[in-house]
Amino acid sequence: MLSWINYSYGTVTEFAVLMVFLALLLLRITYSYTVFLNAKRRGLDTPVYWAVMSFVAGTIAFILYFIVNAKQGEKSKPKKQQAASIAVSYLLVVILFALSVPVRYAEITLDYVEYSNAVVEKTGFMQYVTYDKMGNEYSAFKLAIDEDGEYYVPSYLEDGTQVSESQYYLINSDGYAILDCGDFEERFYETDEYYCYAFFDDEHNIYYSSGECSWDEDGNLVFKEEMYKNLTYENTEPTDYEDY
């Protein structure tokens, strides 16, 4: 799961943008090279001018060149090596653009997993999904966005009502959202490897922050950190905000 890359938050979130940038850069270089060779074959006096213009202005200058010079000079075929290099360059551009979509798809999901501790399932090449309590499937393009621009999967009350992200709520052990939880006690469990926290009511029933919860396709509560399954009132300690 998420094993296609050694992901660390903030290191690959712009990889798809980088791919698009490289594709656009390569496209302009290819435009420039194509125009330069074409102008040389036509015997024009301005191959360098049009090559620079095609690199700077991109597609507009590239198209304009062929419109302006459609009837200029003598037409001739490019050499096989030149034609092959141009064809390969355009092919690489197409590949980079095509790959940027699934890469961005995976990046959004990875970002969501990083800040929410959600559990996701890999369903295809760079395709990941997560679920809400109702078993609805969410891909990167279906994740909701809150007012802070963060991605999230909706939570639900026991009657099926979707909870707004602006409301304060916790998730009970059955995976449903609980709104009246302002007085619940926050407690934590800490080791050298983990820092886990949960909330408890007067009867010591456990509740979790929505940022630590996700669900499987059957609506069962699952956790990215297995330790959350073992939290109880007895093995946790009261949170002291003066120390933490």
CSV table of C-alpha atoms in Angstrom, one decimal:
chain,number,residue,atom,x,y,z
A,1,MET,CA,0.0,0.0,0.0
A,2,LEU,CA,1.5,3.3,-1.2
A,3,SER,CA,4.7,1.3,-1.8
A,4,TRP,CA,5.3,2.8,-5.2
A,5,ILE,CA,7.4,5.6,-3.7
A,6,ASN,CA,9.2,6.2,-0.4
A,7,TYR,CA,6.9,9.1,0.4
A,8,SER,CA,7.8,11.8,2.9
A,9,TYR,CA,5.4,14.7,3.3
A,10,GLY,CA,6.4,17.7,1.2
A,11,THR,CA,8.9,16.0,-1.0
A,12,VAL,CA,6.8,14.7,-3.9
A,13,THR,CA,3.7,16.7,-3.6
A,14,GLU,CA,4.8,18.8,-6.6
A,15,PHE,CA,6.2,15.9,-8.7
A,16,ALA,CA,3.3,16.1,-11.2
A,17,VAL,CA,3.8,19.8,-11.5
A,18,LEU,CA,7.5,19.2,-12.2
A,19,MET,CA,6.5,16.6,-14.9
A,20,VAL,CA,4.2,19.2,-16.6
A,21,PHE,CA,7.0,21.8,-16.4
A,22,LEU,CA,9.5,19.4,-18.0
A,23,ALA,CA,6.9,18.5,-20.7
A,24,LEU,CA,6.3,22.2,-21.5
A,25,LEU,CA,10.0,22.9,-21.6
A,26,LEU,CA,10.7,20.0,-23.9
A,27,LEU,CA,7.8,21.0,-26.1
A,28,ARG,CA,9.2,24.4,-26.6
A,29,ILE,CA,12.6,23.1,-27.3
A,30,THR,CA,11.1,20.7,-29.9
A,31,TYR,CA,9.1,23.6,-31.4
A,32,SER,CA,12.3,25.6,-31.7
A,33,TYR,CA,14.2,22.7,-33.2
A,34,THR,CA,11.4,21.9,-35.6
A,35,VAL,CA,11.1,25.4,-36.8
A,36,PHE,CA,14.8,25.9,-37.1
A,37,LEU,CA,15.3,22.8,-39.3
A,38,ASN,CA,12.2,23.7,-41.4
A,39,ALA,CA,13.5,27.2,-42.0
A,40,LYS,CA,16.9,25.9,-43.0
A,41,ARG,CA,15.4,23.5,-45.5
A,42,ARG,CA,13.3,26.3,-47.0
A,43,GLY,CA,16.4,28.5,-47.3
A,44,LEU,CA,14.9,31.3,-45.1
A,45,ASP,CA,17.1,34.1,-43.8
A,46,THR,CA,15.6,34.0,-40.3
A,47,PRO,CA,15.8,30.4,-38.9
A,48,VAL,CA,17.3,31.6,-35.6
A,49,TYR,CA,14.7,34.3,-35.2
A,50,TRP,CA,11.8,31.9,-35.6
A,51,ALA,CA,13.5,29.3,-33.4
A,52,VAL,CA,13.9,31.8,-30.6
A,53,MET,CA,10.3,33.0,-31.1
A,54,SER,CA,9.0,29.5,-31.0
A,55,PHE,CA,10.8,28.8,-27.7
A,56,VAL,CA,9.7,32.1,-26.1
A,57,ALA,CA,6.1,32.3,-27.3
A,58,GLY,CA,5.4,28.5,-27.6
A,59,THR,CA,2.5,27.2,-29.6
A,60,ILE,CA,1.4,30.6,-30.9
A,61,ALA,CA,4.7,31.4,-32.6
A,62,PHE,CA,5.0,27.8,-33.8
A,63,ILE,CA,1.7,27.9,-35.6
A,64,LEU,CA,2.4,31.5,-36.8
A,65,TYR,CA,5.7,30.4,-38.4
A,66,PHE,CA,3.9,27.9,-40.7
A,67,ILE,CA,1.2,30.4,-41.5
A,68,VAL,CA,3.6,33.1,-42.5
A,69,ASN,CA,6.0,30.9,-44.3
A,70,ALA,CA,3.6,28.4,-45.9
A,71,LYS,CA,4.6,29.5,-49.4
A,72,GLN,CA,8.2,30.6,-48.7
A,73,GLY,CA,11.2,28.7,-50.0
A,74,GLU,CA,11.4,25.2,-51.4
A,75,LYS,CA,9.9,22.4,-49.4
A,76,SER,CA,12.1,19.3,-48.6
A,77,LYS,CA,12.0,16.4,-46.3
A,78,PRO,CA,14.1,16.4,-43.1
A,79,LYS,CA,16.9,13.9,-42.8
A,80,LYS,CA,15.9,10.6,-41.1
A,81,GLN,CA,17.9,11.3,-38.0
A,82,GLN,CA,16.3,14.7,-37.6
A,83,ALA,CA,12.8,13.4,-38.2
A,84,ALA,CA,13.4,10.6,-35.7
A,85,SER,CA,14.7,13.0,-33.0
A,86,ILE,CA,11.7,15.3,-33.4
A,87,ALA,CA,9.3,12.4,-33.3
A,88,VAL,CA,10.9,11.0,-30.1
A,89,SER,CA,10.7,14.4,-28.5
A,90,TYR,CA,7.0,14.9,-29.2
A,91,LEU,CA,6.4,11.3,-28.0
A,92,LEU,CA,8.2,12.1,-24.7
A,93,VAL,CA,6.1,15.3,-24.3
A,94,VAL,CA,2.9,13.2,-24.7
A,95,ILE,CA,4.1,10.6,-22.2
A,96,LEU,CA,5.0,13.2,-19.6
A,97,PHE,CA,1.6,14.9,-19.9
A,98,ALA,CA,-0.1,11.5,-19.8
A,99,LEU,CA,1.8,10.4,-16.6
A,100,SER,CA,1.2,13.7,-14.8
A,101,VAL,CA,-2.5,12.9,-14.4
A,102,PRO,CA,-2.2,9.6,-12.5
A,103,VAL,CA,0.9,10.9,-10.6
A,104,ARG,CA,-1.2,13.9,-9.4
A,105,TYR,CA,-4.0,11.6,-8.6
A,106,ALA,CA,-1.7,9.6,-6.3
A,107,GLU,CA,-0.2,12.8,-4.8
A,108,ILE,CA,-3.5,14.1,-3.6
A,109,THR,CA,-4.3,10.8,-2.0
A,110,LEU,CA,-0.9,10.7,-0.3
A,111,ASP,CA,-1.4,14.2,1.0
A,112,TYR,CA,-4.7,13.2,2.4
A,113,VAL,CA,-3.2,10.1,4.1
A,114,GLU,CA,-0.4,12.0,5.6
A,115,TYR,CA,-2.4,14.6,7.5
A,116,SER,CA,-5.5,12.4,8.2
A,117,ASN,CA,-3.8,9.1,9.0
A,118,ALA,CA,-6.4,7.4,6.8
A,119,VAL,CA,-6.1,3.9,5.5
A,120,VAL,CA,-6.3,3.6,1.7
A,121,GLU,CA,-6.4,0.7,-0.7
A,122,LYS,CA,-4.5,0.5,-4.0
A,123,THR,CA,-7.0,-0.4,-6.8
A,124,GLY,CA,-4.8,0.2,-9.8
A,125,PHE,CA,-1.7,1.9,-11.2
A,126,MET,CA,-1.2,4.9,-9.0
A,127,GLN,CA,-4.9,4.7,-8.0
A,128,TYR,CA,-5.9,4.7,-4.4
A,129,VAL,CA,-9.3,4.8,-2.7
A,130,THR,CA,-10.6,5.2,0.8
A,131,TYR,CA,-14.1,4.8,2.2
A,132,ASP,CA,-16.5,6.6,4.6
A,133,LYS,CA,-18.7,5.0,7.2
A,134,MET,CA,-21.5,4.4,4.6
A,135,GLY,CA,-19.1,2.4,2.4
A,136,ASN,CA,-18.9,5.1,-0.2
A,137,GLU,CA,-15.6,4.9,-2.2
A,138,TYR,CA,-13.5,8.0,-2.6
A,139,SER,CA,-10.7,8.6,-5.1
A,140,ALA,CA,-8.5,11.6,-5.2
A,141,PHE,CA,-10.9,13.4,-7.5
A,142,LYS,CA,-13.9,12.7,-5.2
A,143,LEU,CA,-12.4,13.8,-1.9
A,144,ALA,CA,-14.2,16.8,-0.5
A,145,ILE,CA,-12.3,20.0,0.3
A,146,ASP,CA,-13.0,22.0,3.4
A,147,GLU,CA,-12.8,25.8,3.9
A,148,ASP,CA,-9.0,25.6,4.6
A,149,GLY,CA,-8.4,23.8,1.3
A,150,GLU,CA,-7.7,20.4,3.0
A,151,TYR,CA,-9.1,17.1,1.6
A,152,TYR,CA,-11.4,15.0,3.7
A,153,VAL,CA,-13.8,12.1,3.7
A,154,PRO,CA,-17.2,12.9,5.2
A,155,SER,CA,-18.4,11.6,8.6
A,156,TYR,CA,-21.9,10.7,9.5
A,157,LEU,CA,-24.2,10.6,12.5
A,158,GLU,CA,-26.0,7.4,13.4
A,159,ASP,CA,-29.1,8.6,11.6
A,160,GLY,CA,-27.1,9.0,8.4
A,161,THR,CA,-26.8,12.8,8.5
A,162,GLN,CA,-23.5,14.0,7.1
A,163,VAL,CA,-21.5,16.2,9.5
A,164,SER,CA,-20.1,19.5,8.4
A,165,GLU,CA,-16.3,19.8,8.7
A,166,SER,CA,-16.9,23.1,10.5
A,167,GLN,CA,-18.6,21.3,13.4
A,168,TYR,CA,-16.6,19.8,16.3
A,169,TYR,CA,-17.2,16.1,16.6
A,170,LEU,CA,-15.5,12.9,17.5
A,171,ILE,CA,-16.0,9.4,16.2
A,172,ASN,CA,-17.3,6.6,18.5
A,173,SER,CA,-16.1,3.0,18.5
A,174,ASP,CA,-18.9,2.1,16.0
A,175,GLY,CA,-17.5,4.7,13.5
A,176,TYR,CA,-20.2,7.3,13.8
A,177,ALA,CA,-19.8,11.0,14.5
A,178,ILE,CA,-20.8,12.3,17.9
A,179,LEU,CA,-21.5,16.1,18.3
A,180,ASP,CA,-22.0,16.5,22.0
A,181,CYS,CA,-18.5,15.8,23.1
A,182,GLY,CA,-17.1,19.0,24.4
A,183,ASP,CA,-16.7,17.7,28.0
A,184,PHE,CA,-15.0,14.4,27.1
A,185,GLU,CA,-11.7,13.8,28.7
A,186,GLU,CA,-8.6,13.6,26.4
A,187,ARG,CA,-6.1,10.9,27.3
A,188,PHE,CA,-2.9,9.7,25.7
A,189,TYR,CA,-0.7,6.7,25.3
A,190,GLU,CA,3.0,7.3,24.6
A,191,THR,CA,6.0,5.1,23.8
A,192,ASP,CA,9.3,5.8,22.1
A,193,GLU,CA,7.6,5.0,18.8
A,194,TYR,CA,4.0,6.2,19.3
A,195,TYR,CA,2.0,9.0,20.6
A,196,CYS,CA,-1.7,8.1,20.5
A,197,TYR,CA,-4.6,10.0,22.0
A,198,ALA,CA,-8.3,9.4,22.4
A,199,PHE,CA,-11.3,10.8,24.3
A,200,PHE,CA,-13.5,9.2,27.0
A,201,ASP,CA,-16.9,10.1,28.4
A,202,ASP,CA,-18.0,9.6,32.0
A,203,GLU,CA,-18.6,5.9,31.4
A,204,HIS,CA,-15.1,5.5,29.9
A,205,ASN,CA,-16.4,4.8,26.4
A,206,ILE,CA,-13.7,5.7,23.9
A,207,TYR,CA,-14.0,8.2,21.1
A,208,TYR,CA,-11.5,9.2,18.4
A,209,SER,CA,-10.5,12.4,16.6
A,210,SER,CA,-11.9,12.4,13.0
A,211,GLY,CA,-8.3,13.0,11.8
A,212,GLU,CA,-7.3,9.6,13.1
A,213,CYS,CA,-10.2,7.6,11.6
A,214,SER,CA,-11.0,5.9,8.4
A,215,TRP,CA,-13.2,3.0,7.3
A,216,ASP,CA,-13.1,-0.1,5.2
A,217,GLU,CA,-15.6,-0.8,2.3
A,218,ASP,CA,-18.0,-2.4,4.8
A,219,GLY,CA,-18.0,0.8,7.0
A,220,ASN,CA,-15.9,-0.8,9.8
A,221,LEU,CA,-13.5,1.6,11.7
A,222,VAL,CA,-9.8,1.1,10.7
A,223,PHE,CA,-6.7,2.8,11.8
A,224,LYS,CA,-3.4,3.6,10.1
A,225,GLU,CA,-1.6,3.0,13.5
A,226,GLU,CA,-2.6,-0.3,15.0
A,227,MET,CA,-2.0,1.0,18.5
A,228,TYR,CA,-5.3,2.9,18.3
A,229,LYS,CA,-7.1,-0.4,18.5
A,230,ASN,CA,-5.6,-1.1,21.9
A,231,LEU,CA,-6.3,2.2,23.6
A,232,THR,CA,-8.4,2.0,26.8
A,233,TYR,CA,-9.1,4.3,29.7
A,234,GLU,CA,-6.9,2.1,31.9
A,235,ASN,CA,-3.8,2.2,29.7
A,236,THR,CA,-3.9,5.9,28.9
A,237,GLU,CA,-3.0,9.0,31.0
A,238,PRO,CA,-4.7,12.4,31.2
A,239,THR,CA,-3.4,14.9,28.8
A,240,ASP,CA,-1.5,17.8,30.6
A,241,TYR,CA,-1.5,20.7,28.2
A,242,GLU,CA,1.1,22.5,30.3
A,243,ASP,CA,3.5,19.7,29.5
A,244,TYR,CA,2.5,19.1,25.9
